Short mmCIF file of C-alpha atoms in Angstrom, two decimals:
data_model
loop_
_atom_site.label_atom_id
_atom_site.label_comp_id
_atom_site.label_asym_id
_atom_site.label_seq_id
_atom_site.Cartn_x
_atom_site.Cartn_y
_atom_site.Cartn_z
CA MET A 1 21.82 24.36 56.94
CA ARG A 2 18.67 22.32 57.58
CA ARG A 3 16.51 25.48 57.43
CA PHE A 4 18.14 26.41 54.12
CA LEU A 5 17.21 23.05 52.56
CA ILE A 6 13.65 23.27 53.85
CA LEU A 7 13.35 26.75 52.31
CA LEU A 8 14.60 25.54 48.92
CA LEU A 9 12.10 22.67 49.00
CA ALA A 10 9.21 25.02 49.76
CA ILE A 11 10.23 27.36 46.94
CA GLY A 12 10.35 24.40 44.51
CA VAL A 13 6.89 23.18 45.45
CA LEU A 14 5.37 26.65 45.12
CA GLY A 15 7.07 27.17 41.77
CA GLY A 16 5.73 23.91 40.40
CA ALA A 17 2.22 24.69 41.55
CA GLY A 18 2.40 28.11 39.93
CA TYR A 19 3.55 26.65 36.57
CA ALA A 20 0.73 24.11 36.66
CA ALA A 21 -1.84 26.79 37.35
CA TRP A 22 -0.50 28.86 34.45
CA ARG A 23 -0.33 25.84 32.09
CA TYR A 24 -3.91 24.70 32.67
CA TRP A 25 -5.60 28.02 33.44
CA PRO A 26 -9.06 28.03 31.74
CA GLY A 27 -8.64 31.43 30.22
CA ARG A 28 -5.23 30.76 28.72
CA GLN A 29 -5.18 30.30 24.94
CA ALA A 30 -3.74 26.87 24.04
CA ALA A 31 -1.05 26.66 21.39
CA PRO A 32 -2.21 25.10 18.13
CA THR A 33 -1.26 21.46 17.63
CA ALA A 34 -1.38 19.09 14.67
CA GLU A 35 -2.55 16.14 16.69
CA ALA A 36 -6.19 15.19 16.98
CA PRO A 37 -7.70 15.72 20.47
CA ARG A 38 -7.40 12.71 22.73
CA GLY A 39 -9.19 11.57 25.83
CA GLY A 40 -12.67 10.66 26.85
CA GLY A 41 -14.19 14.14 26.51
CA GLY A 42 -12.77 15.05 23.10
CA PRO A 43 -15.01 15.95 20.17
CA ARG A 44 -13.97 12.80 18.15
CA GLY A 45 -14.93 9.52 19.56
CA GLY A 46 -14.91 9.19 23.30
CA PRO A 47 -17.24 7.05 25.27
CA ARG A 48 -19.55 10.03 25.79
CA GLY A 49 -21.41 9.83 22.47
CA GLY A 50 -18.68 10.74 19.93
CA VAL A 51 -18.21 9.22 16.44
CA VAL A 52 -16.81 5.65 16.32
CA PRO A 53 -14.51 4.98 13.32
CA VAL A 54 -15.50 1.78 11.47
CA THR A 55 -14.50 -0.03 8.29
CA VAL A 56 -17.04 -1.18 5.70
CA ALA A 57 -16.86 -3.55 2.74
CA PRO A 58 -19.46 -4.52 0.12
CA ALA A 59 -20.98 -7.96 -0.32
CA GLN A 60 -19.99 -9.49 -3.66
CA ARG A 61 -21.18 -12.20 -6.00
CA GLN A 62 -18.31 -14.38 -7.19
CA ASP A 63 -17.04 -17.93 -7.69
CA VAL A 64 -15.47 -19.23 -4.48
CA PRO A 65 -12.85 -22.02 -4.78
CA ILE A 66 -12.87 -24.59 -1.99
CA MET A 67 -9.25 -25.19 -1.01
CA LEU A 68 -7.58 -27.71 1.28
CA ASP A 69 -4.25 -26.60 2.76
CA ALA A 70 -1.42 -28.91 3.80
CA ILE A 71 2.32 -28.91 4.37
CA GLY A 72 4.16 -30.99 1.78
CA THR A 73 7.66 -32.08 0.86
CA VAL A 74 9.14 -31.65 -2.60
CA GLN A 75 10.80 -34.69 -4.14
CA ALA A 76 12.35 -35.41 -7.52
CA LEU A 77 10.00 -37.21 -9.89
CA ASN A 78 12.79 -39.73 -10.55
CA THR A 79 16.10 -40.16 -8.70
CA ILE A 80 18.71 -42.51 -10.16
CA THR A 81 22.04 -43.47 -8.65
CA ILE A 82 24.51 -44.03 -11.47
CA ARG A 83 26.56 -47.18 -10.75
CA ALA A 84 29.17 -49.09 -12.73
CA GLN A 85 27.91 -52.26 -14.41
CA VAL A 86 31.41 -53.61 -15.13
CA ASP A 87 34.69 -53.60 -13.23
CA GLY A 88 37.53 -51.32 -14.24
CA GLN A 89 39.39 -48.09 -13.73
CA LEU A 90 37.40 -44.86 -14.02
CA VAL A 91 39.33 -43.02 -16.73
CA GLU A 92 36.99 -40.08 -17.41
CA ILE A 93 34.37 -37.95 -15.62
CA GLY A 94 32.12 -36.30 -18.20
CA PHE A 95 30.05 -33.95 -16.08
CA ILE A 96 30.37 -30.94 -13.78
CA GLU A 97 28.72 -31.20 -10.38
CA GLY A 98 25.29 -29.55 -10.47
CA GLN A 99 25.09 -29.69 -14.27
CA MET A 100 21.81 -30.19 -16.08
CA VAL A 101 22.13 -33.20 -18.41
CA LYS A 102 20.02 -34.75 -21.14
CA ARG A 103 19.17 -38.38 -21.62
CA GLY A 104 22.10 -40.10 -23.35
CA ASP A 105 24.77 -37.60 -22.24
CA VAL A 106 28.08 -39.27 -21.30
CA LEU A 107 28.66 -39.09 -17.54
CA ALA A 108 31.77 -41.30 -17.15
CA ARG A 109 34.00 -43.80 -18.94
CA ILE A 110 35.66 -46.98 -17.64
CA ASP A 111 38.83 -48.38 -19.19
CA PRO A 112 37.45 -50.38 -22.18
CA ARG A 113 40.57 -52.24 -23.34
CA SER A 114 39.91 -55.62 -21.76
CA TYR A 115 36.29 -55.60 -22.95
CA GLN A 116 37.31 -54.60 -26.46
CA ALA A 117 39.77 -57.53 -26.51
CA ALA A 118 37.01 -59.94 -25.44
CA LEU A 119 34.82 -58.65 -28.27
CA ASP A 120 37.61 -59.12 -30.80
CA GLN A 121 38.08 -62.73 -29.62
CA ALA A 122 34.39 -63.46 -30.03
CA ILE A 123 34.38 -62.01 -33.54
CA ALA A 124 37.41 -64.10 -34.51
CA LYS A 125 35.87 -67.26 -33.11
CA LYS A 126 32.75 -66.69 -35.17
CA ALA A 127 34.82 -66.21 -38.32
CA GLN A 128 36.59 -69.52 -37.67
CA ASP A 129 33.35 -71.42 -37.20
CA GLU A 130 31.78 -69.80 -40.25
CA ALA A 131 34.70 -71.10 -42.37
CA GLN A 132 34.16 -74.62 -41.05
CA LEU A 133 30.45 -74.29 -41.72
CA ALA A 134 31.11 -73.27 -45.31
CA ASN A 135 33.37 -76.29 -45.86
CA ALA A 136 30.80 -78.63 -44.28
CA ARG A 137 28.11 -77.32 -46.63
CA LEU A 138 30.34 -77.97 -49.66
CA ASP A 139 30.98 -81.53 -48.48
CA LEU A 140 27.26 -82.05 -48.01
CA GLN A 141 26.61 -80.85 -51.54
CA ARG A 142 29.19 -83.35 -52.90
CA TYR A 143 27.63 -86.20 -50.90
CA VAL A 144 24.20 -85.39 -52.24
CA THR A 145 25.55 -85.56 -55.80
CA LEU A 146 27.37 -88.84 -55.20
CA ALA A 147 24.35 -90.32 -53.47
CA ARG A 148 22.36 -90.02 -56.70
CA ASN A 149 24.83 -92.36 -58.40
CA GLU A 150 25.13 -94.48 -55.28
CA GLY A 151 28.72 -93.33 -54.85
CA VAL A 152 28.30 -92.93 -51.09
CA SER A 153 26.02 -94.52 -48.60
CA ARG A 154 22.92 -92.88 -47.22
CA GLN A 155 24.52 -92.92 -43.78
CA GLN A 156 27.48 -90.77 -44.87
CA GLN A 157 25.12 -88.26 -46.36
CA ASP A 158 23.11 -88.00 -43.15
CA THR A 159 26.27 -87.66 -41.03
CA GLN A 160 27.50 -84.78 -43.18
CA ARG A 161 24.11 -83.07 -42.91
CA ALA A 162 24.31 -83.31 -39.10
CA GLN A 163 27.79 -81.81 -39.16
CA VAL A 164 26.50 -78.82 -41.10
CA ALA A 165 23.75 -78.31 -38.52
CA GLN A 166 26.35 -78.53 -35.76
CA PHE A 167 28.48 -75.80 -37.30
CA GLU A 168 25.39 -73.63 -37.85
CA ALA A 169 24.57 -73.88 -34.13
CA LEU A 170 28.18 -73.08 -33.28
CA VAL A 171 28.08 -69.92 -35.41
CA ALA A 172 24.83 -68.86 -33.70
CA SER A 173 26.53 -69.38 -30.33
CA ASP A 174 29.44 -67.24 -31.50
CA GLN A 175 27.03 -64.47 -32.41
CA GLY A 176 25.58 -64.60 -28.91
CA ALA A 177 29.07 -64.29 -27.45
CA ILE A 178 29.69 -61.27 -29.69
CA ASP A 179 26.46 -59.63 -28.50
CA ALA A 180 27.42 -60.24 -24.86
CA ALA A 181 30.89 -58.81 -25.41
CA GLN A 182 29.45 -55.76 -27.14
CA THR A 183 27.08 -55.22 -24.22
CA GLN A 184 29.91 -55.41 -21.71
CA LEU A 185 31.92 -52.97 -23.81
CA SER A 186 28.99 -50.55 -23.97
CA PHE A 187 28.83 -50.54 -20.18
CA THR A 188 32.24 -48.88 -20.09
CA THR A 189 30.58 -45.69 -21.38
CA ILE A 190 28.11 -44.56 -18.72
CA ARG A 191 25.28 -42.34 -19.98
CA SER A 192 22.45 -40.50 -18.24
CA PRO A 193 19.18 -42.47 -18.42
CA ILE A 194 16.99 -39.37 -17.91
CA ASP A 195 16.94 -35.60 -18.24
CA GLY A 196 17.89 -34.12 -14.90
CA ARG A 197 20.47 -32.53 -12.65
CA VAL A 198 23.57 -34.34 -11.44
CA GLY A 199 24.52 -34.04 -7.80
CA LEU A 200 27.90 -34.18 -6.12
CA ARG A 201 30.50 -36.59 -7.47
CA LEU A 202 30.87 -39.70 -5.30
CA VAL A 203 33.95 -41.23 -6.97
CA ASP A 204 36.98 -39.44 -8.37
CA GLN A 205 38.63 -40.17 -11.69
CA GLY A 206 41.35 -42.83 -11.49
CA ASN A 207 39.61 -45.00 -8.91
CA LEU A 208 38.78 -48.65 -9.49
CA VAL A 209 35.02 -49.18 -9.67
CA ARG A 210 33.12 -52.45 -9.48
CA SER A 211 29.67 -53.52 -10.56
CA GLY A 212 28.71 -54.35 -6.96
CA ASP A 213 29.54 -50.92 -5.51
CA ALA A 214 26.57 -49.57 -3.58
CA THR A 215 27.82 -45.97 -3.41
CA GLY A 216 27.69 -45.30 -7.13
CA ILE A 217 29.35 -42.55 -9.14
CA VAL A 218 26.74 -39.75 -9.03
CA THR A 219 23.00 -39.21 -8.57
CA VAL A 220 20.76 -37.78 -11.30
CA SER A 221 17.47 -36.18 -10.19
CA GLN A 222 14.61 -35.27 -12.51
CA LEU A 223 13.48 -31.75 -11.56
CA GLN A 224 11.24 -30.88 -14.53
CA PRO A 225 8.60 -31.99 -13.82
CA ILE A 226 8.91 -32.38 -10.07
CA ALA A 227 6.63 -33.90 -7.43
CA ALA A 228 5.39 -32.99 -3.96
CA THR A 229 3.87 -35.31 -1.36
CA PHE A 230 1.55 -34.13 1.39
CA THR A 231 -1.06 -35.50 3.78
CA LEU A 232 -4.69 -34.68 4.48
CA PRO A 233 -7.07 -35.89 7.20
CA GLN A 234 -8.88 -39.08 6.29
CA GLN A 235 -12.19 -37.17 6.47
CA GLU A 236 -11.24 -35.40 3.22
CA ILE A 237 -10.88 -38.59 1.16
CA GLY A 238 -14.43 -38.36 -0.16
CA ARG A 239 -14.07 -34.81 -1.43
CA VAL A 240 -10.71 -35.58 -3.04
CA LEU A 241 -12.05 -38.68 -4.82
CA GLU A 242 -15.06 -36.71 -6.08
CA ALA A 243 -12.73 -34.03 -7.43
CA LEU A 244 -10.61 -36.67 -9.19
CA GLY A 245 -13.75 -38.17 -10.65
CA ARG A 246 -14.60 -34.81 -12.29
CA GLY A 247 -11.19 -34.58 -13.98
CA SER A 248 -7.88 -32.85 -13.35
CA VAL A 249 -7.52 -31.42 -9.84
CA PRO A 250 -5.46 -28.19 -9.73
CA VAL A 251 -2.86 -27.78 -6.98
CA GLU A 252 -0.85 -24.74 -5.88
CA ALA A 253 2.49 -24.74 -4.06
CA LEU A 254 3.76 -21.78 -2.05
CA ARG A 255 7.48 -21.78 -1.27
CA PRO A 256 8.76 -21.77 1.32
CA ALA A 257 6.20 -22.89 3.90
CA GLY A 258 5.75 -20.17 6.45
CA GLY A 259 7.71 -17.23 5.12
CA GLY A 260 10.68 -15.94 3.21
CA ALA A 261 9.35 -15.64 -0.34
CA GLY A 262 5.76 -15.09 0.67
CA ASN A 263 5.13 -12.56 -2.12
CA ALA A 264 6.14 -15.01 -4.86
CA ALA A 265 3.39 -16.22 -7.16
CA PRO A 266 2.11 -19.72 -6.40
CA ILE A 267 3.39 -22.59 -8.53
CA THR A 268 0.58 -24.42 -10.28
CA GLY A 269 0.36 -28.15 -10.85
CA GLU A 270 -2.12 -31.00 -10.64
CA LEU A 271 -2.89 -33.88 -8.34
CA LEU A 272 -1.27 -37.09 -9.57
CA THR A 273 -2.65 -39.73 -7.24
CA ILE A 274 -3.90 -40.56 -3.76
CA ASP A 275 -2.36 -43.33 -1.67
CA SER A 276 -4.11 -46.68 -1.42
CA ALA A 277 -4.34 -46.77 2.39
CA VAL A 278 -4.83 -44.47 5.37
CA ASP A 279 -2.03 -44.27 7.90
CA ALA A 280 -3.63 -45.89 10.96
CA THR A 281 -1.17 -44.14 13.30
CA THR A 282 -1.96 -40.56 12.25
CA GLY A 283 -5.34 -40.94 10.57
CA THR A 284 -4.09 -39.19 7.43
CA ILE A 285 -3.88 -40.08 3.76
CA LYS A 286 -0.87 -39.31 1.58
CA LEU A 287 -1.26 -37.60 -1.80
CA LYS A 288 1.16 -36.78 -4.61
CA ALA A 289 1.07 -33.83 -7.00
CA THR A 290 3.26 -32.88 -9.96
CA PHE A 291 4.49 -29.44 -11.04
CA GLY A 292 6.13 -28.36 -14.28
CA ASN A 293 8.80 -26.40 -12.35
CA GLU A 294 9.99 -24.63 -15.48
CA ASP A 295 11.60 -21.84 -13.45
CA GLY A 296 13.27 -24.27 -11.03
CA ARG A 297 11.74 -22.73 -7.89
CA LEU A 298 10.89 -26.10 -6.36
CA TRP A 299 13.79 -28.10 -4.98
CA PRO A 300 13.86 -31.69 -3.68
CA GLY A 301 13.61 -31.91 0.09
CA ALA A 302 12.11 -28.43 0.55
CA PHE A 303 8.91 -27.87 2.53
CA VAL A 304 6.03 -26.13 0.76
CA THR A 305 2.48 -25.11 1.54
CA VAL A 306 0.21 -27.06 -0.80
CA ARG A 307 -3.31 -25.85 -1.66
CA LEU A 308 -5.62 -28.38 -3.28
CA ARG A 309 -8.82 -27.18 -5.00
CA VAL A 310 -11.50 -29.81 -4.46
CA ASP A 311 -14.56 -27.81 -5.54
CA THR A 312 -15.86 -24.38 -6.58
CA VAL A 313 -19.04 -22.64 -5.38
CA ASN A 314 -20.29 -20.78 -8.44
CA ASP A 315 -21.98 -17.36 -8.30
CA ALA A 316 -22.01 -17.18 -4.51
CA VAL A 317 -22.72 -14.10 -2.37
CA THR A 318 -19.72 -13.43 -0.13
CA VAL A 319 -18.72 -11.03 2.61
CA PRO A 320 -15.31 -10.66 4.25
CA LEU A 321 -14.82 -13.29 6.90
CA VAL A 322 -13.91 -10.62 9.49
CA ALA A 323 -17.40 -9.15 9.13
CA VAL A 324 -19.05 -12.32 10.48
CA GLN A 325 -19.72 -12.32 14.23
CA ARG A 326 -21.04 -15.08 16.47
CA GLY A 327 -23.76 -14.72 19.04
CA PRO A 328 -26.23 -16.81 21.04
CA ASP A 329 -28.57 -16.97 18.05
CA GLY A 330 -25.90 -17.83 15.51
CA ALA A 331 -23.91 -15.86 12.99
CA TYR A 332 -24.63 -12.20 12.34
CA ALA A 333 -23.01 -9.08 10.91
CA PHE A 334 -23.57 -5.34 10.88
CA VAL A 335 -25.08 -3.88 7.68
CA LEU A 336 -24.67 -0.21 6.74
CA LYS A 337 -28.03 1.48 6.19
CA ALA A 338 -28.87 4.44 3.98
CA ASP A 339 -28.68 6.92 6.89
CA ASN A 340 -25.07 5.90 7.60
CA THR A 341 -25.95 3.91 10.67
CA VAL A 342 -25.58 0.17 11.11
CA GLU A 343 -27.89 -2.57 12.26
CA GLN A 344 -27.33 -6.17 13.27
CA ARG A 345 -28.39 -8.71 10.63
CA PRO A 346 -28.58 -12.52 11.15
CA LEU A 347 -26.85 -14.66 8.54
CA GLN A 348 -27.18 -18.17 7.20
CA LEU A 349 -23.64 -19.16 6.20
CA GLY A 350 -22.28 -21.59 3.66
CA VAL A 351 -18.67 -22.42 3.01
CA LEU A 352 -15.98 -20.46 4.86
CA THR A 353 -12.57 -19.79 3.30
CA ALA A 354 -9.50 -18.12 4.74
CA SER A 355 -10.79 -14.63 3.82
CA GLU A 356 -14.40 -14.96 2.60
CA ALA A 357 -17.69 -16.26 3.95
CA VAL A 358 -20.41 -17.54 1.63
CA VAL A 359 -23.80 -16.20 2.73
CA ARG A 360 -26.86 -18.26 1.76
CA ARG A 361 -29.43 -15.96 3.34
CA GLY A 362 -29.41 -12.55 4.98
CA VAL A 363 -27.52 -10.33 2.56
CA GLU A 364 -27.81 -9.00 -0.98
CA PRO A 365 -24.90 -8.22 -3.29
CA GLY A 366 -23.81 -4.59 -3.10
CA ARG A 367 -24.81 -4.01 0.52
CA ARG A 368 -21.93 -2.81 2.66
CA TRP A 369 -20.93 -4.65 5.80
CA SER A 370 -18.83 -3.57 8.72
CA PRO A 371 -16.43 -5.89 10.53
CA ARG A 372 -16.20 -3.39 13.44
CA ALA A 373 -19.25 -1.33 14.43
CA ARG A 374 -21.89 -0.63 17.10
CA CYS A 375 -25.60 -0.57 16.49
CA GLY A 376 -26.75 2.97 15.90
CA SER A 377 -23.30 4.48 15.36
CA ALA A 378 -22.27 6.25 12.20
CA PRO A 379 -19.10 5.25 10.38
CA GLY A 380 -16.20 7.61 10.51
CA ARG A 381 -14.46 6.28 7.35
CA ARG A 382 -15.52 4.02 4.52
#
């Protein structure tokens, strides 16, 4: 049995060697394949002198915006908690949760009967005092007539004149009471003070509400326009103030910060203000920008990537940032020559952005630059 197994093993080894010799025999014609040759000795790009594929891009002359990036938080431009200003039973809810409302829209009503009764009492009291005032004025007129014929004393005339003034003051006081009662009655109809969106209802219809309740009935948030706050390092204060001194500073918001709707167009706005003090703990300064938010893409509490344009380099020569290399002598890049070879060229750089490098010296517009090349090699694709 052992000899049989050894024989089978020997046959297997010899068979494998024979297949290998047939598979790689120099005179055997290889089957055609669609793949490009691989390996170090192939005709396309091994380390033995083959062609090295590179990518080239032209230098351009363009305006380069100088942007500062930060992570910000969206917040409503105004947020108002609607609270009752008088005590009473909540008899009506005039909104649907999440509804957009206009300034002056009725949000809720409180039972007005007791306040209407107080107003009616004040009106009646004024009517009573006005009648007494009218009678006092008639008496004063009679006393003036009698005083000409010395029918009454001067003292009686003066006393009647004082009584008229007293009733006039009483009527004015009644009018003030009427105004106060009307104000209290108006508080029973609760209206929205701004255009905005109402949140979730905090009190249900039928509950007793009081003027001192801290919870409130609902919150109204102004979303159009909307604001975003963000921070920048304190070293950028100078550039931001210079930009504000030149006029309106454009701002872009990308939502959300870090992914999701990355292909959405940026939302444009402008810088509203810069805070009055640097945070000593973090060394940053807080800024606030406003956005029209007509499409409602920005939402309070959401994080956004904010891009602030502080300056623009006009008519600058630029190359792709990936084309710039660093060496012992400074920045350099590979320029494509007329014979389809590349050479190393030193650069004097200006401003660097996320994708472009401004070149002050060392390149002319239209020349093509390679972010991946070797001196003396010819590009395989352009």
